[in-house]
C-alpha positions as YAML, in Angstrom:
chain: A
units: angstrom
residues:
- id: 1
  name: UNK
  ca: [16.43, 53.30, 24.37]
- id: 2
  name: UNK
  ca: [19.40, 50.53, 24.10]
- id: 3
  name: UNK
  ca: [20.72, 50.91, 20.19]
- id: 4
  name: UNK
  ca: [23.18, 47.76, 19.51]
- id: 5
  name: UNK
  ca: [25.63, 47.66, 16.52]
- id: 6
  name: UNK
  ca: [26.06, 44.47, 15.15]
- id: 7
  name: UNK
  ca: [28.18, 42.82, 12.33]
- id: 8
  name: UNK
  ca: [26.30, 39.91, 11.00]
- id: 9
  name: UNK
  ca: [28.58, 37.58, 8.40]
- id: 10
  name: UNK
  ca: [27.44, 34.39, 6.67]
- id: 11
  name: UNK
  ca: [30.77, 32.77, 5.69]
- id: 12
  name: UNK
  ca: [31.56, 28.95, 6.46]
- id: 13
  name: UNK
  ca: [33.34, 28.86, 9.91]
- id: 14
  name: UNK
  ca: [33.74, 25.46, 11.68]
- id: 15
  name: UNK
  ca: [35.39, 27.12, 15.28]
- id: 16
  name: UNK
  ca: [32.09, 28.89, 15.47]
- id: 17
  name: UNK
  ca: [29.88, 26.27, 14.73]
- id: 18
  name: UNK
  ca: [31.77, 24.31, 17.05]
- id: 19
  name: UNK
  ca: [31.19, 27.30, 19.89]
- id: 20
  name: UNK
  ca: [28.23, 27.77, 18.75]
- id: 21
  name: UNK
  ca: [26.89, 23.77, 18.74]
- id: 22
  name: UNK
  ca: [28.82, 24.00, 22.69]
- id: 23
  name: UNK
  ca: [26.11, 27.29, 23.55]
- id: 24
  name: UNK
  ca: [23.19, 25.51, 22.26]
- id: 25
  name: UNK
  ca: [23.67, 22.86, 24.15]
- id: 26
  name: UNK
  ca: [24.56, 24.40, 27.10]
- id: 27
  name: UNK
  ca: [21.10, 26.06, 26.66]
- id: 28
  name: UNK
  ca: [18.90, 23.53, 25.93]
- id: 29
  name: UNK
  ca: [21.07, 21.62, 29.03]
- id: 30
  name: UNK
  ca: [19.86, 23.61, 31.67]
- id: 31
  name: UNK
  ca: [16.42, 24.12, 30.08]
- id: 32
  name: UNK
  ca: [15.78, 20.41, 30.16]
- id: 33
  name: UNK
  ca: [15.95, 17.95, 32.44]
- id: 34
  name: UNK
  ca: [16.35, 15.07, 30.50]
- id: 35
  name: UNK
  ca: [18.78, 16.40, 28.70]
- id: 36
  name: UNK
  ca: [20.86, 17.55, 31.69]
- id: 37
  name: UNK
  ca: [20.14, 13.55, 32.93]
- id: 38
  name: UNK
  ca: [21.84, 13.09, 29.81]
- id: 39
  name: UNK
  ca: [25.20, 15.11, 30.53]
- id: 40
  name: UNK
  ca: [28.32, 12.82, 31.61]
- id: 41
  name: UNK
  ca: [26.88, 9.77, 30.92]
- id: 42
  name: UNK
  ca: [26.62, 7.25, 27.31]
- id: 43
  name: UNK
  ca: [23.86, 8.50, 26.29]
- id: 44
  name: UNK
  ca: [24.68, 11.53, 25.80]
- id: 45
  name: UNK
  ca: [26.85, 10.63, 22.64]
- id: 46
  name: UNK
  ca: [24.89, 9.63, 19.10]
- id: 47
  name: UNK
  ca: [26.91, 6.51, 18.49]
- id: 48
  name: UNK
  ca: [26.80, 4.92, 14.69]
- id: 49
  name: UNK
  ca: [25.32, 1.86, 13.72]
- id: 50
  name: UNK
  ca: [25.57, 0.42, 10.09]
- id: 51
  name: UNK
  ca: [24.31, -2.88, 8.47]
- id: 52
  name: UNK
  ca: [26.09, -4.38, 5.17]
- id: 53
  name: UNK
  ca: [24.72, -7.03, 2.94]
- id: 54
  name: UNK
  ca: [27.16, -7.69, 0.06]
- id: 55
  name: UNK
  ca: [26.30, -10.24, -2.42]
- id: 56
  name: UNK
  ca: [28.67, -13.25, -3.40]
- id: 57
  name: UNK
  ca: [31.35, -11.76, -5.06]
- id: 58
  name: UNK
  ca: [31.80, -10.01, -2.52]
- id: 59
  name: UNK
  ca: [30.45, -6.43, -3.91]
- id: 60
  name: UNK
  ca: [27.56, -3.72, -1.96]
- id: 61
  name: UNK
  ca: [24.12, -5.25, -2.19]
- id: 62
  name: UNK
  ca: [22.94, -2.68, -0.03]
- id: 63
  name: UNK
  ca: [23.83, -1.30, 3.18]
- id: 64
  name: UNK
  ca: [21.45, 0.82, 6.00]
- id: 65
  name: UNK
  ca: [23.68, 3.56, 8.18]
- id: 66
  name: UNK
  ca: [21.92, 5.11, 10.89]
- id: 67
  name: UNK
  ca: [23.36, 6.10, 14.87]
- id: 68
  name: UNK
  ca: [20.88, 6.02, 18.05]
- id: 69
  name: UNK
  ca: [20.99, 8.26, 20.78]
- id: 70
  name: UNK
  ca: [19.04, 8.46, 23.45]
- id: 71
  name: UNK
  ca: [16.54, 5.26, 23.13]
- id: 72
  name: UNK
  ca: [16.08, 6.23, 19.46]
- id: 73
  name: UNK
  ca: [17.19, 4.88, 16.13]
- id: 74
  name: UNK
  ca: [18.13, 7.48, 13.91]
- id: 75
  name: UNK
  ca: [17.72, 5.65, 9.97]
- id: 76
  name: UNK
  ca: [20.14, 7.94, 7.66]
- id: 77
  name: UNK
  ca: [20.39, 6.31, 4.30]
- id: 78
  name: UNK
  ca: [19.17, 2.86, 3.60]
- id: 79
  name: UNK
  ca: [19.65, 1.34, 0.03]
- id: 80
  name: UNK
  ca: [19.40, -1.49, -1.75]
- id: 81
  name: UNK
  ca: [21.39, -1.57, -5.12]
- id: 82
  name: UNK
  ca: [18.30, -2.33, -8.25]
- id: 83
  name: UNK
  ca: [19.04, -5.93, -8.83]
- id: 84
  name: UNK
  ca: [18.65, -6.38, -5.86]
- id: 85
  name: UNK
  ca: [14.71, -4.44, -4.77]
- id: 86
  name: UNK
  ca: [11.99, -6.72, -4.29]
- id: 87
  name: UNK
  ca: [14.19, -9.74, -2.78]
- id: 88
  name: UNK
  ca: [13.19, -8.46, 0.92]
- id: 89
  name: UNK
  ca: [16.83, -7.10, 1.15]
- id: 90
  name: UNK
  ca: [16.15, -3.37, 2.36]
- id: 91
  name: UNK
  ca: [12.68, -5.29, 5.01]
- id: 92
  name: UNK
  ca: [16.32, -7.67, 6.09]
- id: 93
  name: UNK
  ca: [18.34, -4.88, 6.52]
- id: 94
  name: UNK
  ca: [15.91, -2.57, 8.59]
- id: 95
  name: UNK
  ca: [14.85, -5.33, 10.35]
- id: 96
  name: UNK
  ca: [18.25, -5.64, 11.51]
- id: 97
  name: UNK
  ca: [18.92, -1.71, 12.58]
- id: 98
  name: UNK
  ca: [16.10, -2.22, 14.77]
- id: 99
  name: UNK
  ca: [17.20, -5.42, 16.74]
- id: 100
  name: UNK
  ca: [20.83, -3.72, 17.12]
- id: 101
  name: UNK
  ca: [19.00, -0.73, 18.38]
- id: 102
  name: UNK
  ca: [16.60, -2.67, 20.68]
- id: 103
  name: UNK
  ca: [20.50, -4.10, 22.04]
- id: 104
  name: UNK
  ca: [21.46, -0.71, 22.58]
- id: 105
  name: UNK
  ca: [17.75, 0.21, 24.72]
- id: 106
  name: UNK
  ca: [16.21, 2.08, 21.63]
- id: 107
  name: UNK
  ca: [12.65, 1.98, 22.21]
- id: 108
  name: UNK
  ca: [11.92, 4.13, 19.38]
- id: 109
  name: UNK
  ca: [12.86, 4.86, 15.48]
- id: 110
  name: UNK
  ca: [12.81, 7.24, 12.92]
- id: 111
  name: UNK
  ca: [13.53, 8.58, 9.70]
- id: 112
  name: UNK
  ca: [12.77, 11.05, 6.22]
- id: 113
  name: UNK
  ca: [12.39, 9.66, 2.92]
- id: 114
  name: UNK
  ca: [10.80, 11.20, -0.03]
- id: 115
  name: UNK
  ca: [7.78, 10.58, -2.19]
- id: 116
  name: UNK
  ca: [9.53, 8.81, -5.07]
- id: 117
  name: UNK
  ca: [11.41, 6.76, -2.68]
- id: 118
  name: UNK
  ca: [10.22, 4.56, 0.54]
- id: 119
  name: UNK
  ca: [6.98, 5.45, 2.44]
- id: 120
  name: UNK
  ca: [5.33, 2.89, 1.20]
- id: 121
  name: UNK
  ca: [8.10, 0.38, 2.37]
- id: 122
  name: UNK
  ca: [8.52, 2.10, 5.75]
- id: 123
  name: UNK
  ca: [4.83, 2.13, 6.16]
- id: 124
  name: UNK
  ca: [4.66, -1.53, 5.48]
- id: 125
  name: UNK
  ca: [7.32, -2.33, 8.38]
- id: 126
  name: UNK
  ca: [5.23, -0.77, 10.47]
- id: 127
  name: UNK
  ca: [6.10, 2.71, 10.49]
- id: 128
  name: UNK
  ca: [3.68, 5.99, 11.13]
- id: 129
  name: UNK
  ca: [4.06, 9.44, 8.91]
- id: 130
  name: UNK
  ca: [4.11, 11.66, 11.57]
- id: 131
  name: UNK
  ca: [5.04, 14.72, 9.33]
- id: 132
  name: UNK
  ca: [4.43, 15.57, 5.51]
- id: 133
  name: UNK
  ca: [6.59, 18.89, 4.25]
- id: 134
  name: UNK
  ca: [5.29, 19.12, 0.34]
- id: 135
  name: UNK
  ca: [7.99, 21.16, -2.04]
- id: 136
  name: UNK
  ca: [10.82, 19.90, 0.11]
- id: 137
  name: UNK
  ca: [12.58, 20.55, -2.42]
- id: 138
  name: UNK
  ca: [10.15, 22.04, -5.07]
- id: 139
  name: UNK
  ca: [8.15, 19.30, -6.59]
- id: 140
  name: UNK
  ca: [9.16, 16.58, -3.81]
- id: 141
  name: UNK
  ca: [7.25, 15.83, -0.73]
- id: 142
  name: UNK
  ca: [9.61, 14.81, 3.06]
- id: 143
  name: UNK
  ca: [8.47, 12.47, 5.29]
- id: 144
  name: UNK
  ca: [9.22, 12.07, 9.03]
- id: 145
  name: UNK
  ca: [8.20, 8.71, 10.27]
- id: 146
  name: UNK
  ca: [8.39, 6.65, 13.28]
- id: 147
  name: UNK
  ca: [7.70, 3.59, 14.72]
- id: 148
  name: UNK
  ca: [7.74, 1.97, 18.22]
- id: 149
  name: UNK
  ca: [10.66, -0.62, 18.76]
- id: 150
  name: UNK
  ca: [10.50, -3.73, 20.59]
...
């Protein structure tokens, strides 16, 4: 029987985080022909995708922040100022992000939202719920939605 001793630490360490990410990436690449084929290509890295809506005064009325990776658009944030909700601005921001993503070669989109945010809005835009996580955080349900683009 082999007995190994380990020291377990719980601290924020950016150098170890980067090393861990690198080693996990190597492991994933070795295990997946799809990920291996991406190595050294433009599709290997996430590309930021931001879409902004400014009002007449140049103030932020809404925006979408996300990124594209491989053939996917990932919407991280979509927000519309209260004064502009119900005007179609959110739909326009999302449609423009999807258009830009398709131009980058994306075929699908994904996002996460909470039950009090906008799952109904995204369903109206053609997104389908693929995952539901109740009590994340406690008392709130998180949804993951996806959509085929193009």
